[in-house]
PDB file of C-alpha atoms in Angstrom:
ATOM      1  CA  UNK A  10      -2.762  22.685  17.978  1.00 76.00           C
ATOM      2  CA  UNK A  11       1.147  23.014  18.138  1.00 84.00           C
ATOM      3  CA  UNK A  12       3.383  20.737  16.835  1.00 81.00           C
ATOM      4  CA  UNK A  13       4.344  19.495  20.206  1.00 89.00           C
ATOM      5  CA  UNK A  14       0.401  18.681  20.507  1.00 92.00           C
ATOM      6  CA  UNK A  15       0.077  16.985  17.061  1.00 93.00           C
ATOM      7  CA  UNK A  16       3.097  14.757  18.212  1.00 93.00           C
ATOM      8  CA  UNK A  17       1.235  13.584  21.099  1.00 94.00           C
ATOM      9  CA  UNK A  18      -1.829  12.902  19.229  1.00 94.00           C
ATOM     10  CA  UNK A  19       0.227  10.863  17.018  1.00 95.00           C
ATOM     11  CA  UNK A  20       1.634   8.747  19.467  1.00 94.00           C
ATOM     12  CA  UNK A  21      -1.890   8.278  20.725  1.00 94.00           C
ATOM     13  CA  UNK A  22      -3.036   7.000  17.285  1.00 93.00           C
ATOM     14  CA  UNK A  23      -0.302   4.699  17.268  1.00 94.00           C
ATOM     15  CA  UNK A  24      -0.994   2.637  20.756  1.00 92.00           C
ATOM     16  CA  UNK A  25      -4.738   3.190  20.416  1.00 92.00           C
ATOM     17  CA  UNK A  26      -6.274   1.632  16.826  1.00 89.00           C
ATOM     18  CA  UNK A  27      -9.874   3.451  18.048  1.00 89.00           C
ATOM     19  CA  UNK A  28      -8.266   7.318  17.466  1.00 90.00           C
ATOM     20  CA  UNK A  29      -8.836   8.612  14.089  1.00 90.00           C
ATOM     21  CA  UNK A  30      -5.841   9.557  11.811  1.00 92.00           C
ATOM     22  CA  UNK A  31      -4.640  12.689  12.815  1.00 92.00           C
ATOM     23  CA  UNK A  32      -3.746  15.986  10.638  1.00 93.00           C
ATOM     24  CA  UNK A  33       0.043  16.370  10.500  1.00 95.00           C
ATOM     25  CA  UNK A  34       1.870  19.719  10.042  1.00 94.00           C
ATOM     26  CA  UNK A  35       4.965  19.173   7.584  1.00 94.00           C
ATOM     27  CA  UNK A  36       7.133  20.837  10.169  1.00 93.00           C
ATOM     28  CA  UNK A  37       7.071  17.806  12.023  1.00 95.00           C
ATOM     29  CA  UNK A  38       7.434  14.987   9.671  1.00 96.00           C
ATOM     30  CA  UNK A  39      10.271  16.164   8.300  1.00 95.00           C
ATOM     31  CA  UNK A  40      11.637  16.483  12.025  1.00 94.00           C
ATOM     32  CA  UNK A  41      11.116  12.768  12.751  1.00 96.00           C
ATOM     33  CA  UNK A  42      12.248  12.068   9.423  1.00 96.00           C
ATOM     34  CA  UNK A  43      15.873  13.355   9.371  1.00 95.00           C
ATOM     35  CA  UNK A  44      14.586  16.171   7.046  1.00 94.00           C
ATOM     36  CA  UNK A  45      13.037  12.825   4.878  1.00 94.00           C
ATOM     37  CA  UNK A  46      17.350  11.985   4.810  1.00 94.00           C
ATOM     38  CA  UNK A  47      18.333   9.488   2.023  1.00 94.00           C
ATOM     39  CA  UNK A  48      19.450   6.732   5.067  1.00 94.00           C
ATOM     40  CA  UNK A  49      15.456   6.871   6.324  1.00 95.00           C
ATOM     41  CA  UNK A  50      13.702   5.590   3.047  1.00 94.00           C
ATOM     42  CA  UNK A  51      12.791   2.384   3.013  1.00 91.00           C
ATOM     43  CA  UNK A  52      10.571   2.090  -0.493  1.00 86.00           C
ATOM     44  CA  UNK A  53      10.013   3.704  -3.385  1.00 82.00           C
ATOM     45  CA  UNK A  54       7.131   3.432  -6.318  1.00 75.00           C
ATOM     46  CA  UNK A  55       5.556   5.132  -9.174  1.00 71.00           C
ATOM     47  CA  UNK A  56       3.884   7.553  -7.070  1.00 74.00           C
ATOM     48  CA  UNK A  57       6.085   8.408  -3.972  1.00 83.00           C
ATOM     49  CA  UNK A  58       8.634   7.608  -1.648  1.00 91.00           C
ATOM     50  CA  UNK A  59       8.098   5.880   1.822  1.00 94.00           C
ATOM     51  CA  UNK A  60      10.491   7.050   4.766  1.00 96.00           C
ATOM     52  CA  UNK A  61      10.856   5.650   8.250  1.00 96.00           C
ATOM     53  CA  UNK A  62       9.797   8.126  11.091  1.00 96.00           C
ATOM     54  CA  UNK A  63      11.298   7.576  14.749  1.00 96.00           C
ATOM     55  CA  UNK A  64       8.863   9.063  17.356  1.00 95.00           C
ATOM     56  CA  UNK A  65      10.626  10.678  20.704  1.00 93.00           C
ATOM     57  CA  UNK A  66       8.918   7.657  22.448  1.00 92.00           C
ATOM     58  CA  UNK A  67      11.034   5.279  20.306  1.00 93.00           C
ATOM     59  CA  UNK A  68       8.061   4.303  18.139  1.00 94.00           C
ATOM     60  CA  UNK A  69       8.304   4.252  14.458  1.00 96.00           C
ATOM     61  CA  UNK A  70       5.837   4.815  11.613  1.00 97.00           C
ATOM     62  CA  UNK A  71       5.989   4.217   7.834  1.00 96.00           C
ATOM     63  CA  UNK A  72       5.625   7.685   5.817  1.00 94.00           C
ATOM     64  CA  UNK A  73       4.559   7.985   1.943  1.00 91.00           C
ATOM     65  CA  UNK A  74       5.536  11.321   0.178  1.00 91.00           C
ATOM     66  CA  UNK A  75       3.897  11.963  -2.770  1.00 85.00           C
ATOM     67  CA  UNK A  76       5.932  13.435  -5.723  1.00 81.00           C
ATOM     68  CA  UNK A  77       4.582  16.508  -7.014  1.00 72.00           C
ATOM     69  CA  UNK A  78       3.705  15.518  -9.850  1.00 61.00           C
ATOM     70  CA  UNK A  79       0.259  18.099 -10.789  1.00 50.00           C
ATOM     71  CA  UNK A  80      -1.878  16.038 -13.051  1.00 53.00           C
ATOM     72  CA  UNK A  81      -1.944  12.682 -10.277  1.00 53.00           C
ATOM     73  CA  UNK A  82      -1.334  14.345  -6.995  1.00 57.00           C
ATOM     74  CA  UNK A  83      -4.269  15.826  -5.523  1.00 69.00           C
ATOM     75  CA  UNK A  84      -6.507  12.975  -7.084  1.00 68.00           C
ATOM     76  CA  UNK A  85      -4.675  10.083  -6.035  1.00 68.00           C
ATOM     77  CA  UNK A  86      -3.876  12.145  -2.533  1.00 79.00           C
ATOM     78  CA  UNK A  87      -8.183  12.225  -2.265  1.00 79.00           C
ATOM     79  CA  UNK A  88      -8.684   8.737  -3.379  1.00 74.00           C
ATOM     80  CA  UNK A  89      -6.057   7.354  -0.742  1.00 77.00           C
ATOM     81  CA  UNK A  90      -7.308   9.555   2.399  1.00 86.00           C
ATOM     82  CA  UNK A  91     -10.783   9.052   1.674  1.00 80.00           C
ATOM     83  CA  UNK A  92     -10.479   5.126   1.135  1.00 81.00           C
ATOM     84  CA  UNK A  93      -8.488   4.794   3.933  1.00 87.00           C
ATOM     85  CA  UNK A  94     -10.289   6.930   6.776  1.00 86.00           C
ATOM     86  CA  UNK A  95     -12.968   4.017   7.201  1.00 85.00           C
ATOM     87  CA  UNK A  96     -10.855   1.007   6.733  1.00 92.00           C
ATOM     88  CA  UNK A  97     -10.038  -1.045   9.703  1.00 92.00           C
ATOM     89  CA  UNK A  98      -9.255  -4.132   9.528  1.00 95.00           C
ATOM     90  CA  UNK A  99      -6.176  -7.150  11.134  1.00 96.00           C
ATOM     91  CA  UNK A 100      -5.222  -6.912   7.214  1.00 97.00           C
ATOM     92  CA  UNK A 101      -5.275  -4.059   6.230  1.00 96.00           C
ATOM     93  CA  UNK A 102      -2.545  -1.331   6.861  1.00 94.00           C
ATOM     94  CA  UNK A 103      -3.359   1.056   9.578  1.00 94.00           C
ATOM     95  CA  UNK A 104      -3.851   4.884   8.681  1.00 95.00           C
ATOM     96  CA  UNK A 105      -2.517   6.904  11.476  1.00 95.00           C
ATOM     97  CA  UNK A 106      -2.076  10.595  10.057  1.00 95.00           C
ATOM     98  CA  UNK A 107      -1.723  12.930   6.827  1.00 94.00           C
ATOM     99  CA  UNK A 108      -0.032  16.252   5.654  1.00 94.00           C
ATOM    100  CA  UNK A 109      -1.877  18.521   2.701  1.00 89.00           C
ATOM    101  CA  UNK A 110       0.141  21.700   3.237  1.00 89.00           C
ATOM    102  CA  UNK A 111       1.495  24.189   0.441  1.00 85.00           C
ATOM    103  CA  UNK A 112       4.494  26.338   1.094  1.00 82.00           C
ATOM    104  CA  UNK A 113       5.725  29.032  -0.540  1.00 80.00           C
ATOM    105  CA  UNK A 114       9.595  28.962  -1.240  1.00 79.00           C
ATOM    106  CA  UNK A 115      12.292  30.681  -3.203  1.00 82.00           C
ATOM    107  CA  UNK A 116      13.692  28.802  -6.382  1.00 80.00           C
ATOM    108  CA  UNK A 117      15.899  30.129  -9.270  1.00 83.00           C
ATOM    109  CA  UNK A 118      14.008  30.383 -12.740  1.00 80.00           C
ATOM    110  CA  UNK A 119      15.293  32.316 -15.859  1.00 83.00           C
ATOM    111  CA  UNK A 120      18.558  33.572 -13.370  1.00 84.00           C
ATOM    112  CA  UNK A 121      16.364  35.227 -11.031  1.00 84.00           C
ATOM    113  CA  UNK A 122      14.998  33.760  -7.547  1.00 87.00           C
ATOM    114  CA  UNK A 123      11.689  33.824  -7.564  1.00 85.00           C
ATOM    115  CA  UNK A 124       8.200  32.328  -4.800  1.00 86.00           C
ATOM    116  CA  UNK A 125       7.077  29.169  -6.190  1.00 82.00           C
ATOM    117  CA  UNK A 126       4.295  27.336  -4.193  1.00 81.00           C
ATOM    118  CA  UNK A 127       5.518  23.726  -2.965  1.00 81.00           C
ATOM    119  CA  UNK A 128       2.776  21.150  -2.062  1.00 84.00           C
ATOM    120  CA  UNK A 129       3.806  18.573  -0.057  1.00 89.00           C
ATOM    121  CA  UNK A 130       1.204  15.496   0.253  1.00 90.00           C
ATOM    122  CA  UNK A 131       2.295  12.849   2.606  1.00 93.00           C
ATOM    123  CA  UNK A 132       0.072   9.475   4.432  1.00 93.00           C
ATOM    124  CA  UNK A 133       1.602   8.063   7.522  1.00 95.00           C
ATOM    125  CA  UNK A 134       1.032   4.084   8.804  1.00 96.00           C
ATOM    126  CA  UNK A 135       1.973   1.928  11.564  1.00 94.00           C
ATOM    127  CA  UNK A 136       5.445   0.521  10.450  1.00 95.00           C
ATOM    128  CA  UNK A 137       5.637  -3.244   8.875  1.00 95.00           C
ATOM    129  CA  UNK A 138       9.083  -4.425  10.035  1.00 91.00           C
ATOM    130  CA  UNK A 139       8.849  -7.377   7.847  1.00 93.00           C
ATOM    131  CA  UNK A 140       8.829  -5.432   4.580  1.00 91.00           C
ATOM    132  CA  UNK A 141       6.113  -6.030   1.559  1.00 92.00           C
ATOM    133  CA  UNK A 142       5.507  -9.567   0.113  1.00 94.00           C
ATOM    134  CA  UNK A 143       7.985  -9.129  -2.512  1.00 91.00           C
ATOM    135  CA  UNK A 144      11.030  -9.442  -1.044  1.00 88.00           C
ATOM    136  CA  UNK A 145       9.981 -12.880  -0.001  1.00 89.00           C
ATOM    137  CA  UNK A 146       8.737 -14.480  -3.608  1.00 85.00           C
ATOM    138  CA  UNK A 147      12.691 -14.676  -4.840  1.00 67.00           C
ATOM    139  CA  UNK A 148      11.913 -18.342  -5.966  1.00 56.00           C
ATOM    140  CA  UNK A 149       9.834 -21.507  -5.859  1.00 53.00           C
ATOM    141  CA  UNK A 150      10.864 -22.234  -2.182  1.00 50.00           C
ATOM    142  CA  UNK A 151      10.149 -18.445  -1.846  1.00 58.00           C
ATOM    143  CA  UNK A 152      11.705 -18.280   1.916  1.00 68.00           C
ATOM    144  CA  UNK A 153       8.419 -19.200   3.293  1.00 81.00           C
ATOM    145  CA  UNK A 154       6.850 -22.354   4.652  1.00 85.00           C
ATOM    146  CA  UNK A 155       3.860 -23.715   3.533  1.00 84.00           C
ATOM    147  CA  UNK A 156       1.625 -22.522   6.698  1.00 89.00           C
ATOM    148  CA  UNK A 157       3.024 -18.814   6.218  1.00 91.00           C
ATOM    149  CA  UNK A 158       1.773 -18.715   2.810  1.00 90.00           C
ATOM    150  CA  UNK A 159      -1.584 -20.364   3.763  1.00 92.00           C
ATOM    151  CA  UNK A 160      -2.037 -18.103   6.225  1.00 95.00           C
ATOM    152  CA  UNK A 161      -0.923 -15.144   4.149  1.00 96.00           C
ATOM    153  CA  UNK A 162      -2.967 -16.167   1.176  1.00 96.00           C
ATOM    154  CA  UNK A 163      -5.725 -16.495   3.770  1.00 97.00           C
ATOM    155  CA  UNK A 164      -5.282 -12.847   5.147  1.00 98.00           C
ATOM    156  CA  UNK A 165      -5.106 -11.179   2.113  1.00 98.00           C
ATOM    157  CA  UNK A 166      -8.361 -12.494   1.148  1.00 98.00           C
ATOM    158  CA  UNK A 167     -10.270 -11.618   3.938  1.00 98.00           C
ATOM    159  CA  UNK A 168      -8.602  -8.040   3.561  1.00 98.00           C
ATOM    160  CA  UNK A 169      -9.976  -8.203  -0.148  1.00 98.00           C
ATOM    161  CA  UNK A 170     -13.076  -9.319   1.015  1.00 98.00           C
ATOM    162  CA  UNK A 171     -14.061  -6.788   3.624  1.00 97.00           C
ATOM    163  CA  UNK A 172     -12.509  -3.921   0.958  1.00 96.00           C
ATOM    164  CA  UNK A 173     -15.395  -5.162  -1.163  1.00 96.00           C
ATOM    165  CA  UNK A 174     -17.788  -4.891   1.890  1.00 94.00           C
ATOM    166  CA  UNK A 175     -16.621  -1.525   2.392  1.00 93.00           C
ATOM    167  CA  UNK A 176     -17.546  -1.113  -1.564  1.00 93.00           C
ATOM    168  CA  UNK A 177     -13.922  -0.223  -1.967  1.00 94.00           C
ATOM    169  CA  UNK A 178     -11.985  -1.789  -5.003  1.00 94.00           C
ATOM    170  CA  UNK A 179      -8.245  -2.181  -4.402  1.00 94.00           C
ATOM    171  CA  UNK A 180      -6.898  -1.633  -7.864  1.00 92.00           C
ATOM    172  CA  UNK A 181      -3.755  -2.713  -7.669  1.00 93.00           C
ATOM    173  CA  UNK A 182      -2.779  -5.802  -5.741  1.00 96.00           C
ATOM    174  CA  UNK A 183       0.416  -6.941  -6.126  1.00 95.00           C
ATOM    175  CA  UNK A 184       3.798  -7.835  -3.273  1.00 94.00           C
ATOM    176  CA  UNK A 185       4.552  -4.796  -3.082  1.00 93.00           C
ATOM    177  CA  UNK A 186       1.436  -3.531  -1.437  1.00 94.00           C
ATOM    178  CA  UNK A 187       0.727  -6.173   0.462  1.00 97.00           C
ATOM    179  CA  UNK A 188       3.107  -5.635   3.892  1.00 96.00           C
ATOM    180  CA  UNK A 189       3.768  -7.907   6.741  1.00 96.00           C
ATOM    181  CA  UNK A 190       4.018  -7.237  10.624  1.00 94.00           C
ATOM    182  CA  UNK A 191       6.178  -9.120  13.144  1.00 93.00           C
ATOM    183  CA  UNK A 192       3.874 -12.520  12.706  1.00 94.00           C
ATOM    184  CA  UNK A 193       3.779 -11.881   8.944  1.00 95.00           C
ATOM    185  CA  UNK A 194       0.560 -11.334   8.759  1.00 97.00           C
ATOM    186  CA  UNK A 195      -0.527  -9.451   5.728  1.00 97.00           C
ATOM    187  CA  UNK A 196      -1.484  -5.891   5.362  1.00 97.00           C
ATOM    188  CA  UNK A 197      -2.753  -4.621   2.185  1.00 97.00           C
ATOM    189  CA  UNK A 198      -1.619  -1.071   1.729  1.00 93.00           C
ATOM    190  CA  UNK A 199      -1.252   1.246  -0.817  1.00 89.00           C
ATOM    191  CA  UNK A 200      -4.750   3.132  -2.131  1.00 88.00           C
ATOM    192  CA  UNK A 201      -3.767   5.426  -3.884  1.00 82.00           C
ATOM    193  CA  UNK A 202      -5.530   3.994  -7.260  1.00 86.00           C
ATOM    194  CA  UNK A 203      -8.760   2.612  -5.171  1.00 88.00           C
ATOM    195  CA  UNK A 204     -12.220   3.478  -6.305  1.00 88.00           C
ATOM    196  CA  UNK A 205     -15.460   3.246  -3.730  1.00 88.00           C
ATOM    197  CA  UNK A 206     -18.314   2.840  -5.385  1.00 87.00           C
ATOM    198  CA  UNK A 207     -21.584   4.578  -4.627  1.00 81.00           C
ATOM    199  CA  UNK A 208     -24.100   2.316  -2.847  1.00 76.00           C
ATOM    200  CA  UNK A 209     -25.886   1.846  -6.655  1.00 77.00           C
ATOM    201  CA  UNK A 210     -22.838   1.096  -8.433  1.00 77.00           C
ATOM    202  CA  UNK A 211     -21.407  -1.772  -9.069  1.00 78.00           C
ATOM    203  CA  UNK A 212     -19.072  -1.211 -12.515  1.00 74.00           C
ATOM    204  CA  UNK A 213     -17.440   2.172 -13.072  1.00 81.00           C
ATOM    205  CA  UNK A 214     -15.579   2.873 -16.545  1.00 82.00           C
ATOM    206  CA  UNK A 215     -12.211   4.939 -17.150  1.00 78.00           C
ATOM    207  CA  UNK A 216     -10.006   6.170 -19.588  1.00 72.00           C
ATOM    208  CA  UNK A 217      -7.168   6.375 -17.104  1.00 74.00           C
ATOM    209  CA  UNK A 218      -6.214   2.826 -16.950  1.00 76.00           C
ATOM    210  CA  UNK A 219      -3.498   3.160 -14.209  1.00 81.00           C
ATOM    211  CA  UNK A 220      -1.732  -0.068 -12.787  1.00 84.00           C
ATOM    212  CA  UNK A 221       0.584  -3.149 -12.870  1.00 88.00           C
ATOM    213  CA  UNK A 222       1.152  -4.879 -15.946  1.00 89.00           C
ATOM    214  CA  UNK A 223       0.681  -8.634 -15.337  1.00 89.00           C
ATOM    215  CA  UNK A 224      -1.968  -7.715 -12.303  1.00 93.00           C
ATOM    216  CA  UNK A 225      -4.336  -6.075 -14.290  1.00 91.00           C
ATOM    217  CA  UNK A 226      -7.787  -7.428 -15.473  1.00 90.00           C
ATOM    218  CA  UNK A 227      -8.225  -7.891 -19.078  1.00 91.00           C
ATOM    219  CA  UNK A 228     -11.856  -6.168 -19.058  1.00 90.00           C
ATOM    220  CA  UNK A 229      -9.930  -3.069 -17.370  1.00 88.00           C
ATOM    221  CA  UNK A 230      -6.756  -3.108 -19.680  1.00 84.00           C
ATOM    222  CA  UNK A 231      -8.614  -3.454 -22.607  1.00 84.00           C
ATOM    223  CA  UNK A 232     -11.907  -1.138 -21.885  1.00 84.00           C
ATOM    224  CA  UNK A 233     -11.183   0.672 -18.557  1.00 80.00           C
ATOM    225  CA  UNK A 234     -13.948  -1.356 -16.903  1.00 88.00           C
ATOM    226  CA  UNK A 235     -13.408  -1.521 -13.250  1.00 90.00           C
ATOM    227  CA  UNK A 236     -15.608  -4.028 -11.104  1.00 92.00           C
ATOM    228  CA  UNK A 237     -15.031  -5.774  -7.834  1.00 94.00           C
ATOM    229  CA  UNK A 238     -13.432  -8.726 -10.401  1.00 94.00           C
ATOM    230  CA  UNK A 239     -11.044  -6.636 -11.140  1.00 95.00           C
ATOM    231  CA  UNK A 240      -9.539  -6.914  -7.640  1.00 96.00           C
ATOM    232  CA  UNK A 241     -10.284 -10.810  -8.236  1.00 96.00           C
ATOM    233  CA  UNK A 242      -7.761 -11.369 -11.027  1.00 95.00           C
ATOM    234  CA  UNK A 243      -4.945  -9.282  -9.665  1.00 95.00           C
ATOM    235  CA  UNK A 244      -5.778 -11.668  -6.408  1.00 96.00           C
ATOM    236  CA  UNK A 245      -5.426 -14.884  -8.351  1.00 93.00           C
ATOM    237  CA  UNK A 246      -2.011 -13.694  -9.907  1.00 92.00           C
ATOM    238  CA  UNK A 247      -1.057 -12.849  -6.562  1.00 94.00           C
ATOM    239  CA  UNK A 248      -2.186 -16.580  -5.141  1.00 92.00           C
ATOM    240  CA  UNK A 249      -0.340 -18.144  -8.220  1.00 88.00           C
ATOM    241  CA  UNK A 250       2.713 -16.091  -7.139  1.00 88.00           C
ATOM    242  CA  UNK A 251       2.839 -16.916  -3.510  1.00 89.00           C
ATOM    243  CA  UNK A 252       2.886 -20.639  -4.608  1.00 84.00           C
ATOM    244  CA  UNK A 253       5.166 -20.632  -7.183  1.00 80.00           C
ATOM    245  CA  UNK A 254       7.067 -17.899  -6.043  1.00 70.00           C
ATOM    246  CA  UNK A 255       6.956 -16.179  -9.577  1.00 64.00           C
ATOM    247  CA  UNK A 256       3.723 -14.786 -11.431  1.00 59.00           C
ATOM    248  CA  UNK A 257       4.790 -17.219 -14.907  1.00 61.00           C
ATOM    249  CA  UNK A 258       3.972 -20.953 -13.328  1.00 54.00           C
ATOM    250  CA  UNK A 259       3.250 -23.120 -16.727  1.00 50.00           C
ATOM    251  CA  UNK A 260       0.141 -24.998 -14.566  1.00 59.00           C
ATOM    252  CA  UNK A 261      -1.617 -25.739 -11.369  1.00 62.00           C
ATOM    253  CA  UNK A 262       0.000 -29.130 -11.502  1.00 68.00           C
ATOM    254  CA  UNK A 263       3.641 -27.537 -10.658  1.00 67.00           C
ATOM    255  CA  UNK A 264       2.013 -26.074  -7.699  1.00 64.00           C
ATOM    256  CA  UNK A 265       0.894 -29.727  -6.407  1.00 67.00           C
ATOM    257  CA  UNK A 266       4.475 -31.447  -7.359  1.00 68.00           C
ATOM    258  CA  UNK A 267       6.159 -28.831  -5.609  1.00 64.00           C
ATOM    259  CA  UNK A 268       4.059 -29.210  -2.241  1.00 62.00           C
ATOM    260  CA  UNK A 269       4.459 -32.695  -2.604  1.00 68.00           C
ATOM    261  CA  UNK A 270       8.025 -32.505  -2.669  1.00 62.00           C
ATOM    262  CA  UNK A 271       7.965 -30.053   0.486  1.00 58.00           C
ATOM    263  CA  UNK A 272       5.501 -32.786   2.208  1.00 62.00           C
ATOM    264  CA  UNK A 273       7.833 -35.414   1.992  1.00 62.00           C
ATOM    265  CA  UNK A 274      10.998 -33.534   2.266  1.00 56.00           C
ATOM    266  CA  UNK A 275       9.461 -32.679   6.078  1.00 54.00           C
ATOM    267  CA  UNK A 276       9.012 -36.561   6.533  1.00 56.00           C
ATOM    268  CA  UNK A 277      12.810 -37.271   5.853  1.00 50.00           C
TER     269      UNK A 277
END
C-alpha cells in the first residue's frame, strides 16, 4: 500500500472503532508529526516520547516513540502491540496503528561517516484532549468534583476488570497512564510493561522488576511475583490518590472529613 493509502486507512481506524490497527510506514508519521518537532510533544516517560499527529482531515492522534534503547525496545514494543491488538473497551485507550521499521543512515563514528541501522518503534491512539489523571491530583480538592472522581474511579475499574478478563495484567497503574477524553472518562493506556497470561497461568515470576515506586506490589518488589493482585494494589493507591489528591493520606478517615466538608460546603 502507499503512503497515501495507509493515510486513508488510518483515518478509517479513527471514525470506525471495528477496523483493526493499521501498519504505519515511518515516512508518514513523521509527516503528520512536524518531523516529531519539539512544539508537537505532549508527554514524555521512561520509555518514550508521545507526539501529537494532525491528520489532513483535521483529526488528531496521540503517537508514542520508543527510544532506542536495545535491551527494552523490541520486548516492551511486543508486549504493548500484542496486549493491545485485542483490547477494546469505553476505558481503555484505543489502538489505532504501529511502525516497526529499521533504516539504515549515515552517522559519524571514530571521524569517519559510517551506515548505522536506526529502528524506529512507534504505537499510535485516538487523542485524549483532557490529558492523563495526573495533572488533575495537584491537591486535596484535586480540581475535580466528587461525581468526576466517582465516575473515574468507577471507569478505571471496570477497565481493570475486563484487562483481567482478557488475562492481561496492567503492571503499572498510575495518573499518568490513565487518560481522559472530552467527558473525562478514563482510559487506561500505556502497556508497555503488561503481561497476558496463558489460559493455565495464573502467577508468573521475574527478575526484571520494572515499574513505579509507590504503585508497586510488595510480593512483586520484593520477589518479582506478578499476579492479577498486583494490578489490585497499584489500583488501591490509585483510589487513595484520586480522593486525597496525593498517594500519602495518613487514614481513610481524612477521606470521609474531607467529603463531608465538600457535602456541606454544596449546601451553603
Amino acid at each position: 500500500m502507499t503512503d497515501g493509502e495507509k493515510l486513508a486507512a488510518l483515518e478509517k481506524a479513527l471514525l470506525d472503532e471495528s477496523v483493526d490497527p493499521v501498519d504505519l510506514p515511518f515516512s508518514l508519521l513523521m509527516s503528520i508529526t512536524e518531523n516529531f518537532s519539539d512544539a508537537r510533544e505532549i508527554g514524555r516517560g521512561g520509555f518514550g516520547a508521545v507526539y501529537k499527529g494532525v491528520l489532513p482531515s483535521g483529526g488528531i492522534i496521540a503517537m508514542k516513540q520508543l527510544f532506542e534503547r536495545y535491551e527494552i525496545l523490541d520486548k516492551n514494543f511486543e508486549s504493548e502491540v500484542t496486549c493491545l491488538a485485542g483490547v477494546k473497551h469505553k476505558n481503555t485507550v484505543r489502538f489505532l496503528g504501529y511502525c516497526s521499521e529499521t533504516q539504515q543512515v549515515l552517522i559519524p563514528y571514530n571521524g569517519k561517516r559510517v551506515l548505522a541501522d536506526v529502528r524506529h518503534r512507534l504505537l499510535c491512539f485516538e487523542y485524549m484532549p483532557k490529558g492523563c489523571l495526573a495533572d488533575y491530583l495537584s491537591d486535596a480538592s484535586c480540581r475535580l468534583q466528587w461525581t468526576t472522581r466517582y465516575q473515574i474511579i468507577k471507569g478505571i475499574c471496570e477497565g481493570v476488570h475486563y484487562l483481567h478478563q482478557q488475562r492481561i495484567i496492567h503492571m503499572d497503574l498510575k495518573p499518568q497512564n490513565v487518560l481522559l477524553d472530552d467527558s473525562m472518562v478514563p482510559r487506561i493506556a500505556d502497556f508497555g510493561l503488561s503481561r497476558r497470561l496463558s489460559g493455565s497461568q495464573s502467577w508468573a515470576i521475574t527478575d526484571h522488576k520494572l515499574g513505579t515506586m509507590g504503585y508497586m506490589a510488595p510480593e512483586f518488589l520484593n520477589n518479582g511475583e506478578i499476579t492479577y493482585k498486583t494490578d489490585i494494589y497499584s489500583l488501591g493507591v490509585l483510589i487513595m490518590e484520586i480522593l486525597m489528591g496525593h498517594k500519602e493520606s495518613s487514614s481513610v478517615k481524612e477521606v470521609i472529613i474531607l467529603y463531608v466538608r465538600f457535602q456541606q460546603t454544596k449546601k451553603l
